[in-house]
mmCIF file of C-alpha atoms in Angstrom:
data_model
loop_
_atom_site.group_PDB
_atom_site.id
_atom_site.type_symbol
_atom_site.label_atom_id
_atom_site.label_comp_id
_atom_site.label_asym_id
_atom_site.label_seq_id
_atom_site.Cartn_x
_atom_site.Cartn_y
_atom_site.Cartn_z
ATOM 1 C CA UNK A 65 -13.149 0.170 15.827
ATOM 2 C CA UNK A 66 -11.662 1.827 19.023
ATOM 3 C CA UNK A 67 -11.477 5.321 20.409
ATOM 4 C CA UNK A 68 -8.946 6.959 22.892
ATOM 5 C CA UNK A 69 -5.845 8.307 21.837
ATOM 6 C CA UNK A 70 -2.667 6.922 20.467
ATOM 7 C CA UNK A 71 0.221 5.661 22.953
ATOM 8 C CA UNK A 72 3.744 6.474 22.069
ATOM 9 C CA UNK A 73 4.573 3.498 20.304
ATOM 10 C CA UNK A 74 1.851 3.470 18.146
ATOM 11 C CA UNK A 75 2.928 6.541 16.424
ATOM 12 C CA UNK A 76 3.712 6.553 12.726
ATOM 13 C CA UNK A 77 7.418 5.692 12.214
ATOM 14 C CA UNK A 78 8.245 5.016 15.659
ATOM 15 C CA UNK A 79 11.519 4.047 15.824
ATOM 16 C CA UNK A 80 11.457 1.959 19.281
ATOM 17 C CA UNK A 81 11.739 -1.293 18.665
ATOM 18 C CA UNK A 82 9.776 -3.102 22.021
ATOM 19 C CA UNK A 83 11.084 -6.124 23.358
ATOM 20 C CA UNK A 84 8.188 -8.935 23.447
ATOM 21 C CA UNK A 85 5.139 -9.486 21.396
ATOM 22 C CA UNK A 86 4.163 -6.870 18.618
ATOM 23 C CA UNK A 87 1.313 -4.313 19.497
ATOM 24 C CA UNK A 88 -2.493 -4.972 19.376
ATOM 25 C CA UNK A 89 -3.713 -2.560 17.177
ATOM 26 C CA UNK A 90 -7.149 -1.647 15.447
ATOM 27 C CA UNK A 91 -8.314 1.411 13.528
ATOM 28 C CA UNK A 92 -10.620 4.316 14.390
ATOM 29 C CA UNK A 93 -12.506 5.834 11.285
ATOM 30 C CA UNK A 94 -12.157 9.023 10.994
ATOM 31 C CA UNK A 95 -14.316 9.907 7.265
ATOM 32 C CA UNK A 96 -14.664 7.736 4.647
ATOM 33 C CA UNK A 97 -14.994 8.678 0.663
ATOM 34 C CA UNK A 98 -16.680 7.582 -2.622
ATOM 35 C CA UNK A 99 -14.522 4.942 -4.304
ATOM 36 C CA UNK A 100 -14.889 3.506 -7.647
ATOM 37 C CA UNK A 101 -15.933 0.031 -6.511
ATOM 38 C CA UNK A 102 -14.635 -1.520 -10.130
ATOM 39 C CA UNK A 103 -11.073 -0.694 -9.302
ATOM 40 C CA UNK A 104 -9.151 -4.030 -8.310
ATOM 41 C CA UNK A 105 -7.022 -1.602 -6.317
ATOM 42 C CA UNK A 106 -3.254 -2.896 -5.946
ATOM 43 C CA UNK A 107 -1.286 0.104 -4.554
ATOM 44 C CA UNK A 108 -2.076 3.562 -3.450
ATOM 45 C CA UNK A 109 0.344 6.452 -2.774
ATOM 46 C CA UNK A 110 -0.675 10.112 -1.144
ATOM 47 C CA UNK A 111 -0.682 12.890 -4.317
ATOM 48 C CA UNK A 112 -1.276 15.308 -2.107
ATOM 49 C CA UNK A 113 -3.996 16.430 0.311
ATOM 50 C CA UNK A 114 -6.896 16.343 -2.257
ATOM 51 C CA UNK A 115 -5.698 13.185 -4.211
ATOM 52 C CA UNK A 116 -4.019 10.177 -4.316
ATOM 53 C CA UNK A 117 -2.412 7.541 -7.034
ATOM 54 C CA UNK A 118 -3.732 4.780 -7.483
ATOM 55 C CA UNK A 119 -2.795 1.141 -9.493
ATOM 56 C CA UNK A 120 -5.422 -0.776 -10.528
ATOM 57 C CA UNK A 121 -4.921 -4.801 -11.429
ATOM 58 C CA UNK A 122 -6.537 -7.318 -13.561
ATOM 59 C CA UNK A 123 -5.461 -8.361 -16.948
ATOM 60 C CA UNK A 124 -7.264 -5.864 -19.616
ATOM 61 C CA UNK A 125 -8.120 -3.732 -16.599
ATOM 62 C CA UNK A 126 -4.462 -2.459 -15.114
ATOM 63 C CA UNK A 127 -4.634 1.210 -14.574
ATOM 64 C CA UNK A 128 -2.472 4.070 -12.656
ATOM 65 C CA UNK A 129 -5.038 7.083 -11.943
ATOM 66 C CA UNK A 130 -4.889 9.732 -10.005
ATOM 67 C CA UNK A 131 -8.434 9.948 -7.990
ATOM 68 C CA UNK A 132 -9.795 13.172 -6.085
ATOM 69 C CA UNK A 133 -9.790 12.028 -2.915
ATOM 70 C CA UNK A 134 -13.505 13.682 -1.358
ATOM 71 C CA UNK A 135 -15.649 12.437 -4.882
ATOM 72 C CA UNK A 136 -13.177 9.596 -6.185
ATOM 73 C CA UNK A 137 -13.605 11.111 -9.530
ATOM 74 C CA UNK A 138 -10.482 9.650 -11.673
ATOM 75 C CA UNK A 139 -8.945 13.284 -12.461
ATOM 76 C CA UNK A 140 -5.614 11.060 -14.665
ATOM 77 C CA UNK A 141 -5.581 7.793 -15.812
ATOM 78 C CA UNK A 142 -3.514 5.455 -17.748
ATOM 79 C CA UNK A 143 -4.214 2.241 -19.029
ATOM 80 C CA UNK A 144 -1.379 -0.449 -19.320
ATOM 81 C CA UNK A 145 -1.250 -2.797 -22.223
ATOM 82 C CA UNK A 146 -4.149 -5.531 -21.573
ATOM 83 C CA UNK A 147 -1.555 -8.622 -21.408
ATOM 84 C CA UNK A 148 -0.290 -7.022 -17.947
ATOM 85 C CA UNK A 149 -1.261 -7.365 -13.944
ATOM 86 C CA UNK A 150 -0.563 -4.034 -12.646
ATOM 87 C CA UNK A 151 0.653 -4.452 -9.125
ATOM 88 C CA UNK A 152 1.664 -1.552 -6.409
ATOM 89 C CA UNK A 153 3.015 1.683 -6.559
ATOM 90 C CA UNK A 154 5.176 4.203 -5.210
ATOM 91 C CA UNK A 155 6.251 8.025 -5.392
ATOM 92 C CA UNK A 156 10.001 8.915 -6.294
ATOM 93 C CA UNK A 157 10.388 12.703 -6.357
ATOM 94 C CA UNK A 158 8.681 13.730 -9.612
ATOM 95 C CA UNK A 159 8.324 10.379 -10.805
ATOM 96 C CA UNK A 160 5.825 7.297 -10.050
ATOM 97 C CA UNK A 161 6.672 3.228 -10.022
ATOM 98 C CA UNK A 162 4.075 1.389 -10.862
ATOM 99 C CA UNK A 163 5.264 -3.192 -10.825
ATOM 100 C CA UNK A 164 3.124 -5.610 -12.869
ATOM 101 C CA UNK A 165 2.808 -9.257 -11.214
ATOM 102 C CA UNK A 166 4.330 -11.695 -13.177
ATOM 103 C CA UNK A 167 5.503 -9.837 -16.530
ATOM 104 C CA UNK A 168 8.881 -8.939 -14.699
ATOM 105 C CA UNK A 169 8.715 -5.015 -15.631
ATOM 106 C CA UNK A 170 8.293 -1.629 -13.214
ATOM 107 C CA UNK A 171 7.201 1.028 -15.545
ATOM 108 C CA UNK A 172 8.634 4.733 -14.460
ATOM 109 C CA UNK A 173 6.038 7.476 -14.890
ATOM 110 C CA UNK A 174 6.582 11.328 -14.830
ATOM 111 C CA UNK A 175 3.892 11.951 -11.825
ATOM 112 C CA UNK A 176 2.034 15.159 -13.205
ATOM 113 C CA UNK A 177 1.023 13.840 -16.349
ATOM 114 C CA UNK A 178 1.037 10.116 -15.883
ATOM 115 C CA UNK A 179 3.194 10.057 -18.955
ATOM 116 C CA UNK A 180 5.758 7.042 -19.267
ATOM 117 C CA UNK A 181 9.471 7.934 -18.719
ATOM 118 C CA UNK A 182 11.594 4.388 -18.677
ATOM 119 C CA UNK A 183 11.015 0.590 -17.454
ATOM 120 C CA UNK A 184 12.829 -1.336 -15.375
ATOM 121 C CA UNK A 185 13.308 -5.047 -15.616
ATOM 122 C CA UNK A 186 13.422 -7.833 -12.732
ATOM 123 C CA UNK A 187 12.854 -10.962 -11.462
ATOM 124 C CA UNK A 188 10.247 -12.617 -9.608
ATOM 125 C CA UNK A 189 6.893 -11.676 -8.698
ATOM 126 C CA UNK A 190 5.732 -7.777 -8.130
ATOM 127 C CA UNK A 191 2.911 -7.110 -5.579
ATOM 128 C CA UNK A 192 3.879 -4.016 -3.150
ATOM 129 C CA UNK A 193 6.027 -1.136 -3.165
ATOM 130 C CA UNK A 194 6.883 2.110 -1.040
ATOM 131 C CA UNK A 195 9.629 4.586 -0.692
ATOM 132 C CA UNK A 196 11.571 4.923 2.544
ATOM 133 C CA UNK A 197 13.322 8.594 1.432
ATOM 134 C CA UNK A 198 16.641 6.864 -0.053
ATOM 135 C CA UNK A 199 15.727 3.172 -1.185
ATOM 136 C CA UNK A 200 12.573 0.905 -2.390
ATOM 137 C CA UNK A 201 10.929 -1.865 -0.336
ATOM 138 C CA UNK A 202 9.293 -4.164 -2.558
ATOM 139 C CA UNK A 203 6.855 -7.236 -1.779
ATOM 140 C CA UNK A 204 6.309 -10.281 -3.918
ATOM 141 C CA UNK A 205 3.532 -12.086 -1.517
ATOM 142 C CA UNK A 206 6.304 -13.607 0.410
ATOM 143 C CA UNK A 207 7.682 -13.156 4.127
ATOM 144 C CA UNK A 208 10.833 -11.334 2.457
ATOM 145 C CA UNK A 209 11.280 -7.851 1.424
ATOM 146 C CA UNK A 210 13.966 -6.943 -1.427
ATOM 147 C CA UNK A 211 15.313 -3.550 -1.032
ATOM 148 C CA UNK A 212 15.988 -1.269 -4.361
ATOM 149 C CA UNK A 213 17.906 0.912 -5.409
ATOM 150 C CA UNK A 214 15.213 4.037 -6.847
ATOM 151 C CA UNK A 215 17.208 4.763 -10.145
ATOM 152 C CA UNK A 216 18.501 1.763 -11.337
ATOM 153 C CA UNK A 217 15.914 -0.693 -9.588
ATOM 154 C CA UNK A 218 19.083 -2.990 -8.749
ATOM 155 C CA UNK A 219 18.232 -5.496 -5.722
ATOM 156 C CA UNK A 220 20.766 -4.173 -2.785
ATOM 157 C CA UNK A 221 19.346 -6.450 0.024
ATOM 158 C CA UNK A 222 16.118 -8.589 1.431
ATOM 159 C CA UNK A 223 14.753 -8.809 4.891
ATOM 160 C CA UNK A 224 13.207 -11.369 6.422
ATOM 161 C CA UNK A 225 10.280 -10.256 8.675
ATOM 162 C CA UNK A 226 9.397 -11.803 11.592
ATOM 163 C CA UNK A 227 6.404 -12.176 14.094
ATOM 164 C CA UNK A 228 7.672 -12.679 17.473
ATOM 165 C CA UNK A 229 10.631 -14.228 15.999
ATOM 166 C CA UNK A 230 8.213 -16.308 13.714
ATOM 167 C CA UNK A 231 8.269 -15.816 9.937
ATOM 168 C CA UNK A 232 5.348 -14.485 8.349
ATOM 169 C CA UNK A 233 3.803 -14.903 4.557
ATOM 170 C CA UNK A 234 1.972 -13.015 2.206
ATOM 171 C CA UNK A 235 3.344 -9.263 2.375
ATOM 172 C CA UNK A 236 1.351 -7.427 -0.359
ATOM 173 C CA UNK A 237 0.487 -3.631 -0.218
ATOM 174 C CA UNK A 238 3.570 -1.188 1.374
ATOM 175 C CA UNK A 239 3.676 1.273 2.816
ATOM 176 C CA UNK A 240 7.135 3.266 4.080
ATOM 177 C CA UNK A 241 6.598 6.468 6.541
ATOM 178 C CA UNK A 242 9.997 7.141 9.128
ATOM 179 C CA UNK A 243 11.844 3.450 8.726
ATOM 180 C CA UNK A 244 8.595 1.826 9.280
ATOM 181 C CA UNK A 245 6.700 -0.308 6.953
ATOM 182 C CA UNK A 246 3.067 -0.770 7.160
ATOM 183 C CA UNK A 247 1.907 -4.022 5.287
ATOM 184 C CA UNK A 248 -1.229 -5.419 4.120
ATOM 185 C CA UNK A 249 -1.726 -8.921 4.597
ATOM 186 C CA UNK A 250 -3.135 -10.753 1.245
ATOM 187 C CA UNK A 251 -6.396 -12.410 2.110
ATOM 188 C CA UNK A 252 -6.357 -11.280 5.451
ATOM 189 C CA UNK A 253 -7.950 -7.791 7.443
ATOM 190 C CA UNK A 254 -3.949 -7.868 8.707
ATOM 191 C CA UNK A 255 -1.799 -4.745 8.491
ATOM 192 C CA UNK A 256 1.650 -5.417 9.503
ATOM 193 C CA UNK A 257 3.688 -2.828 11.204
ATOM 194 C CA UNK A 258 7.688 -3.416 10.686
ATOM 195 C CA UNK A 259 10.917 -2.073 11.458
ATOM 196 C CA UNK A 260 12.747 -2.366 8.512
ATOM 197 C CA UNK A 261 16.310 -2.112 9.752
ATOM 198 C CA UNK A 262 15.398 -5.144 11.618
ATOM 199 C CA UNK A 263 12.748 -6.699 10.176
ATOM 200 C CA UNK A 264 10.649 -7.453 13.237
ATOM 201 C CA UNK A 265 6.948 -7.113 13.942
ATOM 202 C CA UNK A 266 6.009 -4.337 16.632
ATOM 203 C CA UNK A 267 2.360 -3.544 15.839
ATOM 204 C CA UNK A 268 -0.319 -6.015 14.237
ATOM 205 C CA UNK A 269 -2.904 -3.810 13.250
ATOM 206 C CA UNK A 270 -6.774 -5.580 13.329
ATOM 207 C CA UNK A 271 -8.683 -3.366 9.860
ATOM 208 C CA UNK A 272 -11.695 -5.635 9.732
ATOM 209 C CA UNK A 273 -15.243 -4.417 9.478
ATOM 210 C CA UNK A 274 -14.646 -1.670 7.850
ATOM 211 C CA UNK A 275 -17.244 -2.329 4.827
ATOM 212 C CA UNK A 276 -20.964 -3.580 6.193
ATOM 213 C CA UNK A 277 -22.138 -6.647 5.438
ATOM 214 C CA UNK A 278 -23.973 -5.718 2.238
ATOM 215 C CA UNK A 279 -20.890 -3.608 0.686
ATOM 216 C CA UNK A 280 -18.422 -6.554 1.930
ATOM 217 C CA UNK A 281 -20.408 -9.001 -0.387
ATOM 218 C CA UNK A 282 -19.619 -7.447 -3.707
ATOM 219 C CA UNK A 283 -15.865 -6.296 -2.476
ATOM 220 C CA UNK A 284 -13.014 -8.269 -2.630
ATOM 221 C CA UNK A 285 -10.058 -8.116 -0.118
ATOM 222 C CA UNK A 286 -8.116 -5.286 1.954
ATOM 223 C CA UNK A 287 -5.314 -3.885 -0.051
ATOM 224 C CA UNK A 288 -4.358 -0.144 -0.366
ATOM 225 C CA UNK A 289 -2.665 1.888 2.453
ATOM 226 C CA UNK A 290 -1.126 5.296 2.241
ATOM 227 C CA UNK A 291 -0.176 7.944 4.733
ATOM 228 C CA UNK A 292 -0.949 11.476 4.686
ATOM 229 C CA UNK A 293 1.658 13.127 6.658
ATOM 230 C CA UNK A 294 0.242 16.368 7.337
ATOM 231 C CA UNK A 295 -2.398 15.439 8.824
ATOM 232 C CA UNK A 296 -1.165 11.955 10.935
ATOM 233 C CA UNK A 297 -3.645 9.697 9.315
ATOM 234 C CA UNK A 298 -3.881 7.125 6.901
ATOM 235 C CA UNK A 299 -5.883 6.057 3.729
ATOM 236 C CA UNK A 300 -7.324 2.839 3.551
ATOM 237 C CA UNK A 301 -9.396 0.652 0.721
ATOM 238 C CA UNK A 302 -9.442 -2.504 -1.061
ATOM 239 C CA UNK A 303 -10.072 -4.330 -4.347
ATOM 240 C CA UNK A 304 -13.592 -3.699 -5.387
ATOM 241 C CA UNK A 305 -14.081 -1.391 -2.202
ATOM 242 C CA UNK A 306 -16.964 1.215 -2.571
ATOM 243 C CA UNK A 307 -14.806 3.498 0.007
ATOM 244 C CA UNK A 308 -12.040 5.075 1.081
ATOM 245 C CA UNK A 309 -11.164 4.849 5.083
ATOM 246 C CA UNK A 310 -9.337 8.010 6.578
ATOM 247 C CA UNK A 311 -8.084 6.218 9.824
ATOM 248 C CA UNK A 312 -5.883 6.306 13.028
ATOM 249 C CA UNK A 313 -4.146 2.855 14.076
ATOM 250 C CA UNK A 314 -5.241 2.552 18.365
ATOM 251 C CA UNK A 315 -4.110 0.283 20.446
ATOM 252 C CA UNK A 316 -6.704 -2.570 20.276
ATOM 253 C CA UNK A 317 -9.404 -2.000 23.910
ATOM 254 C CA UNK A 318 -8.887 1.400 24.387
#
């Protein structure tokens, strides 16, 4: 963890685009909250500022809830059949989409009662998704992103991201605030900071040590990241995670 304030270009949704290497970046904790540490969290999306969605993976154990955020109580939850890998998930106006790894549906969900609404069908793996305002950005553990169309789901483009003109691997968790996308790195303590009209790195973001020793040896890896703009900060958990982070990205020795 660091302290000092934010520079310019660390801001959420900058839209300067540096020249050079990306941004050293780690996090400063600002609170942290109760988490249910059996959730193999896969996607997390701001409900508003007292909750948050959340989809939960694991054959026989996928799940979209909707969690308080200062007790984690599960205030809405709903189970998906136990054949399916629930994946990430995003907000669309009234409605939530929720992917599912390798069954090749997104299932459409009205977001005040959780109830379903419509699937979509596609191909390929489904690991993260966010919302940029007008289209989808959806991960499937690779360096590309596919970009959506919100109603129909139809694929309108991919970019490929790169790290200092290097390609990188293993996108999971989105999220989309101002043309930016903030990415979770599977297996990693990696978030990813990218400009999606180009698809270039300008911020690596360093999220490790987050959970102490003892809590990091029953939890599995980083993976949930949503942003609460009213209040400039984000949320940050993982699979098996007995916490929620409420963090600021700094730039890293400040």
């Amino acid at each position: 963890m660091s302290c000092g304030s934010p520079s310019p270009s660390s801001s959420p949704g900058s839209s300067t685009v540096p020249d050079g290497p990306p941004e050293q970046l780690t996090v400063r904790v600002q609170r942290s909250y109760p988490h249910d540490p059996r959730a193999f969290t896969q996607g997390l999306e701001l409900a508003d500022g007292s909750s948050y969605f959340e989809s939960t993976g694991l054959e026989g154990r996928s799940s979209l809830r909707r969690v308080q955020l200062e007790s984690g109580e599960v205030l809405q939850r709903r189970d998906l059949d136990r054949s399916q890998f629930a994946e990430g998930v995003t907000r669309v106006g009234d409605r939530l989409v929720q992917l599912t790894w390798r069954d090749g549906v997104a299932h459409v969900y009205d977001a005040g009662t959780l109830a379903p609404v419509e699937d979509f069908d596609y191909e390929g793996e489904g690991w993260g998704l966010c919302y940029d305002g007008r289209r989808l950005v959806m991960s499937d553990g690779s360096g590309t992103l596919a970009i959506r169309d919100p109603g129909s789901f139809e694929l309108l483009d991919r970019v490929r991201v790169t790290n200092d003109g290097k390609p990188v691997q293993k996108l999971n968790e989105l999220e989309c605030v101002d043309g930016t996308v903030y990415a979770n790195v599977f297996q990693t303590d990696q978030i990813l900071r990218i400009d999606l009209a180009s698809g270039r790195v300008t911020g690596v973001i360093d999220a490790s040590g987050l959970l102490t020793p003892e809590e990091a040896q029953q939890a599995d890896v980083l993976n949930g990241i949503a942003f609460d703009r009213e209040r400039g900060v984000f949320l940050l958990t993982g699979k098996l995670w007995p916490k929620v982070f409420e963090v600021t990205f700094e730039p890293a020795g400040s």
